[in-house]
């Protein structure tokens, strides 16, 4: 069955299409050329509408134990946003940390068709995939965390040959069913267990005597040689600390040409200027990123209101516990793996610190020149819930609106900002890049993020509204795999997305020493640690898409 979208203004940067009036045809879930006989089963008239590929969120916390804790930690928050059951959708709760099904519905209603969990602990992979499997409407995938687990740190400390480290990285990706690898406060989560309260880039772990720099460079090189498309996803040292821009810049330089993705950089770009010794380092970050083509970033924009921070960075979450709103926190250790911390937060526009965080994020968005290396995120829910994206898009596209909002924040923070001097306004092409084409390219999603022949029929249609927040909040039509799933911002069909994984080659003999390690130190057998395909396909009611990886370099 062929469907047709007629006469829309197509924005497809991956194929160099910018606002051209085009017809799009979809058959069996894929975009195809016009049928020779011209016959279609259904023709959607989208004249005057803006047509883009389905949006992709490359960094959103939607699965795993920390999200379950976050939902349990703020029950009063759920009462603000109870979602009733309908003939199509299940009941749930929303607001700061929406329940799994509501998360899927809201992403789809906003035009998103794929979302990626960026912090999956290997020991918690089964739980993460179960929660993602319970999230309908969107494709999923997860980045497995390495860098603070005991086995990897033992390898570095013992100066094991690099091929064996690569084998362990690849084995972990297979076992956790991951598409990429993330490092969170490299070595710092482990160091916190040994009573270290900070760990800078070149500071040694008190027990393993390795540094974050060694961890980052080793993992970045391993992923490149394994052929994993997405670069090492780096949550750097000293998150949230004034002056951490120095560590962030040093981390980028430490890569020395290796692919690197610096995540939620807003939380890692603070200077120490001014009376309060807290300022924006966004300009310095942007200057370095602009001349460092091997590095991409996302921002983790702070927007004002109640949310809940949830992170594997137990060291830094412990440090911000005093700022919790409401006053409750959970900081936990997870075997020989890593840890997590959950701290509810309310960002206030009149708070100097919160206003500066808002400023840092927007300055970063507007000063980094290459949109292909910049992805739109709020680090959901850490900076703000994901459904605030339309508001963020308006801030990027509308300088007048941005200037009006600047007048409402803490005046001391506003006075320190260079935002009034920045005239840049994002175009629809740039929005399509940072929310679609760029994330797809970075993650290796060859048939997502664009509208060329052969692409998956994930398509979003918007009314062209000068109020960009209203426009991006309520798409007119959303198609998932060629099926109409959302109409006028409401779900009309519930579908189940696929799980994307990467499976780089490795020497299976590594399982010998790994089994001995599991038997000696861990509470789960190695065979049970590994997540089988059937658990995703059968239990999560989904399918698996394996992303291609390169050949090993010996």
PDB file of N, CA, C and O in Angstrom, residues 457-522:
ATOM      1  N   UNK A 457       9.870   5.347   7.030  1.00  0.00           N
ATOM      2  CA  UNK A 457       8.776   6.309   6.897  1.00  0.00           C
ATOM      3  C   UNK A 457       8.391   6.967   8.201  1.00  0.00           C
ATOM      4  O   UNK A 457       7.216   6.977   8.581  1.00  0.00           O
ATOM      5  N   UNK A 458       9.387   7.523   8.909  1.00  0.00           N
ATOM      6  CA  UNK A 458       9.159   8.304  10.134  1.00  0.00           C
ATOM      7  C   UNK A 458       9.129   9.779   9.719  1.00  0.00           C
ATOM      8  O   UNK A 458      10.174  10.348   9.378  1.00  0.00           O
ATOM      9  N   UNK A 459       7.939  10.380   9.734  1.00  0.00           N
ATOM     10  CA  UNK A 459       7.735  11.709   9.150  1.00  0.00           C
ATOM     11  C   UNK A 459       6.877  12.546  10.084  1.00  0.00           C
ATOM     12  O   UNK A 459       5.895  12.054  10.654  1.00  0.00           O
ATOM     13  N   UNK A 460       7.244  13.817  10.224  1.00  0.00           N
ATOM     14  CA  UNK A 460       6.454  14.752  11.025  1.00  0.00           C
ATOM     15  C   UNK A 460       6.045  15.940  10.162  1.00  0.00           C
ATOM     16  O   UNK A 460       6.875  16.502   9.442  1.00  0.00           O
ATOM     17  N   UNK A 461       4.768  16.315  10.277  1.00  0.00           N
ATOM     18  CA  UNK A 461       4.211  17.421   9.498  1.00  0.00           C
ATOM     19  C   UNK A 461       3.716  18.500  10.463  1.00  0.00           C
ATOM     20  O   UNK A 461       2.912  18.215  11.359  1.00  0.00           O
ATOM     21  N   UNK A 462       4.215  19.724  10.274  1.00  0.00           N
ATOM     22  CA  UNK A 462       3.853  20.845  11.142  1.00  0.00           C
ATOM     23  C   UNK A 462       3.111  21.915  10.349  1.00  0.00           C
ATOM     24  O   UNK A 462       3.390  22.137   9.169  1.00  0.00           O
ATOM     25  N   UNK A 463       2.206  22.617  11.031  1.00  0.00           N
ATOM     26  CA  UNK A 463       1.683  23.868  10.474  1.00  0.00           C
ATOM     27  C   UNK A 463       2.774  24.934  10.610  1.00  0.00           C
ATOM     28  O   UNK A 463       3.390  25.062  11.659  1.00  0.00           O
ATOM     29  N   UNK A 464       2.998  25.708   9.569  1.00  0.00           N
ATOM     30  CA  UNK A 464       4.053  26.718   9.586  1.00  0.00           C
ATOM     31  C   UNK A 464       3.551  27.928  10.370  1.00  0.00           C
ATOM     32  O   UNK A 464       2.835  28.780   9.847  1.00  0.00           O
ATOM     33  N   UNK A 465       3.952  27.995  11.631  1.00  0.00           N
ATOM     34  CA  UNK A 465       3.442  29.004  12.560  1.00  0.00           C
ATOM     35  C   UNK A 465       4.591  29.903  12.999  1.00  0.00           C
ATOM     36  O   UNK A 465       5.659  29.418  13.372  1.00  0.00           O
ATOM     37  N   UNK A 466       4.390  31.205  12.957  1.00  0.00           N
ATOM     38  CA  UNK A 466       5.432  32.142  13.402  1.00  0.00           C
ATOM     39  C   UNK A 466       5.779  31.931  14.871  1.00  0.00           C
ATOM     40  O   UNK A 466       6.910  32.196  15.295  1.00  0.00           O
ATOM     41  N   UNK A 467       4.811  31.458  15.653  1.00  0.00           N
ATOM     42  CA  UNK A 467       5.077  31.070  17.035  1.00  0.00           C
ATOM     43  C   UNK A 467       5.663  29.662  17.004  1.00  0.00           C
ATOM     44  O   UNK A 467       4.937  28.666  16.950  1.00  0.00           O
ATOM     45  N   UNK A 468       6.982  29.583  16.988  1.00  0.00           N
ATOM     46  CA  UNK A 468       7.637  28.294  16.813  1.00  0.00           C
ATOM     47  C   UNK A 468       7.376  27.339  17.986  1.00  0.00           C
ATOM     48  O   UNK A 468       7.423  26.113  17.805  1.00  0.00           O
ATOM     49  N   UNK A 469       7.127  27.863  19.153  1.00  0.00           N
ATOM     50  CA  UNK A 469       6.808  26.990  20.276  1.00  0.00           C
ATOM     51  C   UNK A 469       5.497  26.250  20.016  1.00  0.00           C
ATOM     52  O   UNK A 469       5.395  25.032  20.201  1.00  0.00           O
ATOM     53  N   UNK A 470       4.479  26.979  19.587  1.00  0.00           N
ATOM     54  CA  UNK A 470       3.190  26.356  19.265  1.00  0.00           C
ATOM     55  C   UNK A 470       3.340  25.382  18.113  1.00  0.00           C
ATOM     56  O   UNK A 470       2.749  24.293  18.108  1.00  0.00           O
ATOM     57  N   UNK A 471       4.133  25.751  17.130  1.00  0.00           N
ATOM     58  CA  UNK A 471       4.330  24.910  15.950  1.00  0.00           C
ATOM     59  C   UNK A 471       4.930  23.558  16.320  1.00  0.00           C
ATOM     60  O   UNK A 471       4.422  22.501  15.919  1.00  0.00           O
ATOM     61  N   UNK A 472       6.019  23.571  17.084  1.00  0.00           N
ATOM     62  CA  UNK A 472       6.710  22.331  17.397  1.00  0.00           C
ATOM     63  C   UNK A 472       6.069  21.562  18.550  1.00  0.00           C
ATOM     64  O   UNK A 472       6.389  20.393  18.757  1.00  0.00           O
ATOM     65  N   UNK A 473       5.186  22.203  19.265  1.00  0.00           N
ATOM     66  CA  UNK A 473       4.495  21.511  20.363  1.00  0.00           C
ATOM     67  C   UNK A 473       3.425  20.574  19.839  1.00  0.00           C
ATOM     68  O   UNK A 473       3.203  19.489  20.397  1.00  0.00           O
ATOM     69  N   UNK A 474       2.744  20.952  18.742  1.00  0.00           N
ATOM     70  CA  UNK A 474       1.588  20.188  18.277  1.00  0.00           C
ATOM     71  C   UNK A 474       1.682  19.942  16.777  1.00  0.00           C
ATOM     72  O   UNK A 474       1.128  20.697  15.976  1.00  0.00           O
ATOM     73  N   UNK A 475       2.385  18.892  16.361  1.00  0.00           N
ATOM     74  CA  UNK A 475       2.415  18.564  14.936  1.00  0.00           C
ATOM     75  C   UNK A 475       1.019  18.211  14.422  1.00  0.00           C
ATOM     76  O   UNK A 475       0.170  17.720  15.178  1.00  0.00           O
ATOM     77  N   UNK A 476       0.800  18.465  13.149  1.00  0.00           N
ATOM     78  CA  UNK A 476      -0.479  18.104  12.552  1.00  0.00           C
ATOM     79  C   UNK A 476      -0.566  16.604  12.291  1.00  0.00           C
ATOM     80  O   UNK A 476      -1.590  15.973  12.557  1.00  0.00           O
ATOM     81  N   UNK A 477       0.539  16.026  11.782  1.00  0.00           N
ATOM     82  CA  UNK A 477       0.580  14.597  11.475  1.00  0.00           C
ATOM     83  C   UNK A 477       1.949  14.037  11.869  1.00  0.00           C
ATOM     84  O   UNK A 477       2.976  14.687  11.661  1.00  0.00           O
ATOM     85  N   UNK A 478       1.949  12.817  12.411  1.00  0.00           N
ATOM     86  CA  UNK A 478       3.192  12.100  12.673  1.00  0.00           C
ATOM     87  C   UNK A 478       3.017  10.675  12.164  1.00  0.00           C
ATOM     88  O   UNK A 478       2.036  10.000  12.517  1.00  0.00           O
ATOM     89  N   UNK A 479       3.973  10.240  11.340  1.00  0.00           N
ATOM     90  CA  UNK A 479       3.959   8.887  10.809  1.00  0.00           C
ATOM     91  C   UNK A 479       5.134   8.111  11.398  1.00  0.00           C
ATOM     92  O   UNK A 479       6.253   8.607  11.455  1.00  0.00           O
ATOM     93  N   UNK A 480       4.860   6.889  11.828  1.00  0.00           N
ATOM     94  CA  UNK A 480       5.911   5.987  12.311  1.00  0.00           C
ATOM     95  C   UNK A 480       5.922   4.756  11.409  1.00  0.00           C
ATOM     96  O   UNK A 480       4.943   4.022  11.343  1.00  0.00           O
ATOM     97  N   UNK A 481       7.014   4.568  10.667  1.00  0.00           N
ATOM     98  CA  UNK A 481       7.078   3.467   9.726  1.00  0.00           C
ATOM     99  C   UNK A 481       5.961   3.509   8.698  1.00  0.00           C
ATOM    100  O   UNK A 481       5.460   2.480   8.262  1.00  0.00           O
ATOM    101  N   UNK A 482       5.598   4.723   8.290  1.00  0.00           N
ATOM    102  CA  UNK A 482       4.562   4.893   7.281  1.00  0.00           C
ATOM    103  C   UNK A 482       3.145   4.817   7.800  1.00  0.00           C
ATOM    104  O   UNK A 482       2.185   5.002   7.034  1.00  0.00           O
ATOM    105  N   UNK A 483       2.964   4.581   9.099  1.00  0.00           N
ATOM    106  CA  UNK A 483       1.619   4.526   9.683  1.00  0.00           C
ATOM    107  C   UNK A 483       1.322   5.843  10.405  1.00  0.00           C
ATOM    108  O   UNK A 483       2.176   6.358  11.145  1.00  0.00           O
ATOM    109  N   UNK A 484       0.145   6.378  10.219  1.00  0.00           N
ATOM    110  CA  UNK A 484      -0.256   7.588  10.920  1.00  0.00           C
ATOM    111  C   UNK A 484      -0.494   7.253  12.390  1.00  0.00           C
ATOM    112  O   UNK A 484      -1.384   6.462  12.726  1.00  0.00           O
ATOM    113  N   UNK A 485       0.325   7.849  13.282  1.00  0.00           N
ATOM    114  CA  UNK A 485       0.215   7.539  14.709  1.00  0.00           C
ATOM    115  C   UNK A 485      -0.260   8.731  15.534  1.00  0.00           C
ATOM    116  O   UNK A 485      -0.768   8.562  16.651  1.00  0.00           O
ATOM    117  N   UNK A 486      -0.094   9.948  15.003  1.00  0.00           N
ATOM    118  CA  UNK A 486      -0.520  11.156  15.722  1.00  0.00           C
ATOM    119  C   UNK A 486      -1.197  12.093  14.740  1.00  0.00           C
ATOM    120  O   UNK A 486      -0.700  12.309  13.619  1.00  0.00           O
ATOM    121  N   UNK A 487      -2.326  12.657  15.152  1.00  0.00           N
ATOM    122  CA  UNK A 487      -3.022  13.650  14.347  1.00  0.00           C
ATOM    123  C   UNK A 487      -3.403  14.816  15.240  1.00  0.00           C
ATOM    124  O   UNK A 487      -4.013  14.632  16.296  1.00  0.00           O
ATOM    125  N   UNK A 488      -3.000  16.012  14.839  1.00  0.00           N
ATOM    126  CA  UNK A 488      -3.266  17.228  15.616  1.00  0.00           C
ATOM    127  C   UNK A 488      -2.842  17.077  17.075  1.00  0.00           C
ATOM    128  O   UNK A 488      -3.557  17.477  17.996  1.00  0.00           O
ATOM    129  N   UNK A 489      -1.658  16.507  17.255  1.00  0.00           N
ATOM    130  CA  UNK A 489      -1.080  16.410  18.590  1.00  0.00           C
ATOM    131  C   UNK A 489      -1.660  15.326  19.469  1.00  0.00           C
ATOM    132  O   UNK A 489      -1.331  15.264  20.655  1.00  0.00           O
ATOM    133  N   UNK A 490      -2.472  14.407  18.933  1.00  0.00           N
ATOM    134  CA  UNK A 490      -3.069  13.342  19.722  1.00  0.00           C
ATOM    135  C   UNK A 490      -2.784  11.987  19.087  1.00  0.00           C
ATOM    136  O   UNK A 490      -2.865  11.829  17.867  1.00  0.00           O
ATOM    137  N   UNK A 491      -2.475  11.012  19.925  1.00  0.00           N
ATOM    138  CA  UNK A 491      -2.190   9.666  19.441  1.00  0.00           C
ATOM    139  C   UNK A 491      -3.453   9.066  18.830  1.00  0.00           C
ATOM    140  O   UNK A 491      -4.519   9.065  19.445  1.00  0.00           O
ATOM    141  N   UNK A 492      -3.323   8.549  17.598  1.00  0.00           N
ATOM    142  CA  UNK A 492      -4.445   7.881  16.941  1.00  0.00           C
ATOM    143  C   UNK A 492      -4.156   6.402  16.698  1.00  0.00           C
ATOM    144  O   UNK A 492      -5.055   5.637  16.354  1.00  0.00           O
ATOM    145  N   UNK A 493      -2.898   5.994  16.867  1.00  0.00           N
ATOM    146  CA  UNK A 493      -2.538   4.584  16.797  1.00  0.00           C
ATOM    147  C   UNK A 493      -1.304   4.347  17.644  1.00  0.00           C
ATOM    148  O   UNK A 493      -0.360   5.133  17.606  1.00  0.00           O
ATOM    149  N   UNK A 494      -1.314   3.272  18.431  1.00  0.00           N
ATOM    150  CA  UNK A 494      -0.178   2.941  19.283  1.00  0.00           C
ATOM    151  C   UNK A 494       0.664   1.874  18.585  1.00  0.00           C
ATOM    152  O   UNK A 494       0.152   0.834  18.158  1.00  0.00           O
ATOM    153  N   UNK A 495       1.949   2.161  18.431  1.00  0.00           N
ATOM    154  CA  UNK A 495       2.886   1.219  17.809  1.00  0.00           C
ATOM    155  C   UNK A 495       4.046   0.946  18.759  1.00  0.00           C
ATOM    156  O   UNK A 495       4.220   1.647  19.766  1.00  0.00           O
ATOM    157  N   UNK A 496       4.862  -0.044  18.417  1.00  0.00           N
ATOM    158  CA  UNK A 496       6.028  -0.384  19.223  1.00  0.00           C
ATOM    159  C   UNK A 496       7.272  -0.212  18.375  1.00  0.00           C
ATOM    160  O   UNK A 496       7.363  -0.782  17.279  1.00  0.00           O
ATOM    161  N   UNK A 497       8.228   0.559  18.836  1.00  0.00           N
ATOM    162  CA  UNK A 497       9.442   0.798  18.071  1.00  0.00           C
ATOM    163  C   UNK A 497      10.461  -0.316  18.222  1.00  0.00           C
ATOM    164  O   UNK A 497      10.272  -1.272  18.988  1.00  0.00           O
ATOM    165  N   UNK A 498      11.562  -0.174  17.501  1.00  0.00           N
ATOM    166  CA  UNK A 498      12.656  -1.146  17.539  1.00  0.00           C
ATOM    167  C   UNK A 498      13.732  -0.698  18.523  1.00  0.00           C
ATOM    168  O   UNK A 498      13.795   0.469  18.916  1.00  0.00           O
ATOM    169  N   UNK A 499      14.597  -1.639  18.913  1.00  0.00           N
ATOM    170  CA  UNK A 499      15.764  -1.348  19.739  1.00  0.00           C
ATOM    171  C   UNK A 499      17.009  -1.422  18.867  1.00  0.00           C
ATOM    172  O   UNK A 499      17.246  -2.427  18.199  1.00  0.00           O
ATOM    173  N   UNK A 500      17.807  -0.366  18.859  1.00  0.00           N
ATOM    174  CA  UNK A 500      19.022  -0.297  18.049  1.00  0.00           C
ATOM    175  C   UNK A 500      20.225  -0.703  18.901  1.00  0.00           C
ATOM    176  O   UNK A 500      20.400  -0.205  20.023  1.00  0.00           O
ATOM    177  N   UNK A 501      21.043  -1.597  18.376  1.00  0.00           N
ATOM    178  CA  UNK A 501      22.230  -2.058  19.095  1.00  0.00           C
ATOM    179  C   UNK A 501      23.423  -2.059  18.140  1.00  0.00           C
ATOM    180  O   UNK A 501      23.265  -2.053  16.920  1.00  0.00           O
ATOM    181  N   UNK A 502      24.623  -2.067  18.704  1.00  0.00           N
ATOM    182  CA  UNK A 502      25.861  -2.234  17.932  1.00  0.00           C
ATOM    183  C   UNK A 502      26.588  -3.453  18.471  1.00  0.00           C
ATOM    184  O   UNK A 502      26.627  -3.674  19.687  1.00  0.00           O
ATOM    185  N   UNK A 503      27.171  -4.235  17.581  1.00  0.00           N
ATOM    186  CA  UNK A 503      27.820  -5.470  17.996  1.00  0.00           C
ATOM    187  C   UNK A 503      29.214  -5.598  17.369  1.00  0.00           C
ATOM    188  O   UNK A 503      29.425  -6.349  16.430  1.00  0.00           O
ATOM    189  N   UNK A 504      30.170  -4.852  17.906  1.00  0.00           N
ATOM    190  CA  UNK A 504      31.539  -4.953  17.385  1.00  0.00           C
ATOM    191  C   UNK A 504      32.144  -6.321  17.689  1.00  0.00           C
ATOM    192  O   UNK A 504      31.793  -6.967  18.682  1.00  0.00           O
ATOM    193  N   UNK A 505      33.062  -6.757  16.829  1.00  0.00           N
ATOM    194  CA  UNK A 505      33.693  -8.072  16.988  1.00  0.00           C
ATOM    195  C   UNK A 505      34.632  -8.077  18.197  1.00  0.00           C
ATOM    196  O   UNK A 505      35.227  -7.064  18.551  1.00  0.00           O
ATOM    197  N   UNK A 506      34.746  -9.257  18.838  1.00  0.00           N
ATOM    198  CA  UNK A 506      35.697  -9.412  19.938  1.00  0.00           C
ATOM    199  C   UNK A 506      36.110 -10.879  20.037  1.00  0.00           C
ATOM    200  O   UNK A 506      35.456 -11.776  19.497  1.00  0.00           O
ATOM    201  N   UNK A 507      37.199 -11.109  20.741  1.00  0.00           N
ATOM    202  CA  UNK A 507      37.722 -12.459  20.960  1.00  0.00           C
ATOM    203  C   UNK A 507      36.969 -13.069  22.145  1.00  0.00           C
ATOM    204  O   UNK A 507      37.096 -12.604  23.283  1.00  0.00           O
ATOM    205  N   UNK A 508      36.218 -14.117  21.870  1.00  0.00           N
ATOM    206  CA  UNK A 508      35.352 -14.700  22.901  1.00  0.00           C
ATOM    207  C   UNK A 508      36.134 -15.404  24.015  1.00  0.00           C
ATOM    208  O   UNK A 508      35.548 -15.769  25.044  1.00  0.00           O
ATOM    209  N   UNK A 509      37.424 -15.555  23.838  1.00  0.00           N
ATOM    210  CA  UNK A 509      38.204 -16.164  24.920  1.00  0.00           C
ATOM    211  C   UNK A 509      38.249 -15.284  26.165  1.00  0.00           C
ATOM    212  O   UNK A 509      38.629 -15.763  27.244  1.00  0.00           O
ATOM    213  N   UNK A 510      37.827 -14.015  26.017  1.00  0.00           N
ATOM    214  CA  UNK A 510      37.804 -13.128  27.184  1.00  0.00           C
ATOM    215  C   UNK A 510      36.843 -13.636  28.243  1.00  0.00           C
ATOM    216  O   UNK A 510      36.950 -13.311  29.430  1.00  0.00           O
ATOM    217  N   UNK A 511      35.879 -14.474  27.835  1.00  0.00           N
ATOM    218  CA  UNK A 511      34.882 -14.956  28.792  1.00  0.00           C
ATOM    219  C   UNK A 511      35.488 -15.896  29.825  1.00  0.00           C
ATOM    220  O   UNK A 511      34.895 -16.097  30.891  1.00  0.00           O
ATOM    221  N   UNK A 512      36.671 -16.464  29.549  1.00  0.00           N
ATOM    222  CA  UNK A 512      37.330 -17.299  30.546  1.00  0.00           C
ATOM    223  C   UNK A 512      37.678 -16.525  31.805  1.00  0.00           C
ATOM    224  O   UNK A 512      37.160 -16.817  32.891  1.00  0.00           O
ATOM    225  N   UNK A 513      38.542 -15.497  31.699  1.00  0.00           N
ATOM    226  CA  UNK A 513      38.849 -14.700  32.898  1.00  0.00           C
ATOM    227  C   UNK A 513      37.634 -13.936  33.431  1.00  0.00           C
ATOM    228  O   UNK A 513      37.535 -13.719  34.646  1.00  0.00           O
ATOM    229  N   UNK A 514      36.713 -13.552  32.549  1.00  0.00           N
ATOM    230  CA  UNK A 514      35.515 -12.859  33.037  1.00  0.00           C
ATOM    231  C   UNK A 514      34.667 -13.756  33.913  1.00  0.00           C
ATOM    232  O   UNK A 514      34.146 -13.330  34.950  1.00  0.00           O
ATOM    233  N   UNK A 515      34.528 -15.026  33.533  1.00  0.00           N
ATOM    234  CA  UNK A 515      33.727 -15.942  34.338  1.00  0.00           C
ATOM    235  C   UNK A 515      34.348 -16.123  35.722  1.00  0.00           C
ATOM    236  O   UNK A 515      33.649 -16.120  36.747  1.00  0.00           O
ATOM    237  N   UNK A 516      35.659 -16.251  35.763  1.00  0.00           N
ATOM    238  CA  UNK A 516      36.335 -16.370  37.065  1.00  0.00           C
ATOM    239  C   UNK A 516      36.104 -15.127  37.907  1.00  0.00           C
ATOM    240  O   UNK A 516      35.880 -15.210  39.126  1.00  0.00           O
ATOM    241  N   UNK A 517      36.153 -13.945  37.271  1.00  0.00           N
ATOM    242  CA  UNK A 517      35.917 -12.691  37.980  1.00  0.00           C
ATOM    243  C   UNK A 517      34.499 -12.641  38.532  1.00  0.00           C
ATOM    244  O   UNK A 517      34.285 -12.299  39.704  1.00  0.00           O
ATOM    245  N   UNK A 518      33.518 -12.982  37.700  1.00  0.00           N
ATOM    246  CA  UNK A 518      32.120 -12.984  38.152  1.00  0.00           C
ATOM    247  C   UNK A 518      31.929 -13.941  39.321  1.00  0.00           C
ATOM    248  O   UNK A 518      31.266 -13.608  40.314  1.00  0.00           O
ATOM    249  N   UNK A 519      32.492 -15.145  39.226  1.00  0.00           N
ATOM    250  CA  UNK A 519      32.321 -16.140  40.289  1.00  0.00           C
ATOM    251  C   UNK A 519      32.931 -15.667  41.599  1.00  0.00           C
ATOM    252  O   UNK A 519      32.396 -15.953  42.679  1.00  0.00           O
ATOM    253  N   UNK A 520      34.002 -14.910  41.509  1.00  0.00           N
ATOM    254  CA  UNK A 520      34.700 -14.494  42.730  1.00  0.00           C
ATOM    255  C   UNK A 520      34.097 -13.243  43.367  1.00  0.00           C
ATOM    256  O   UNK A 520      33.999 -13.153  44.595  1.00  0.00           O
ATOM    257  N   UNK A 521      33.668 -12.280  42.518  1.00  0.00           N
ATOM    258  CA  UNK A 521      33.345 -10.961  43.071  1.00  0.00           C
ATOM    259  C   UNK A 521      31.871 -10.546  42.978  1.00  0.00           C
ATOM    260  O   UNK A 521      31.439  -9.674  43.735  1.00  0.00           O
ATOM    261  N   UNK A 522      31.114 -11.084  42.055  1.00  0.00           N
ATOM    262  CA  UNK A 522      29.776 -10.568  41.807  1.00  0.00           C
ATOM    263  C   UNK A 522      28.696 -11.515  42.305  1.00  0.00           C
ATOM    264  O   UNK A 522      28.946 -12.695  42.576  1.00  0.00           O
TER     265      UNK A 522
END
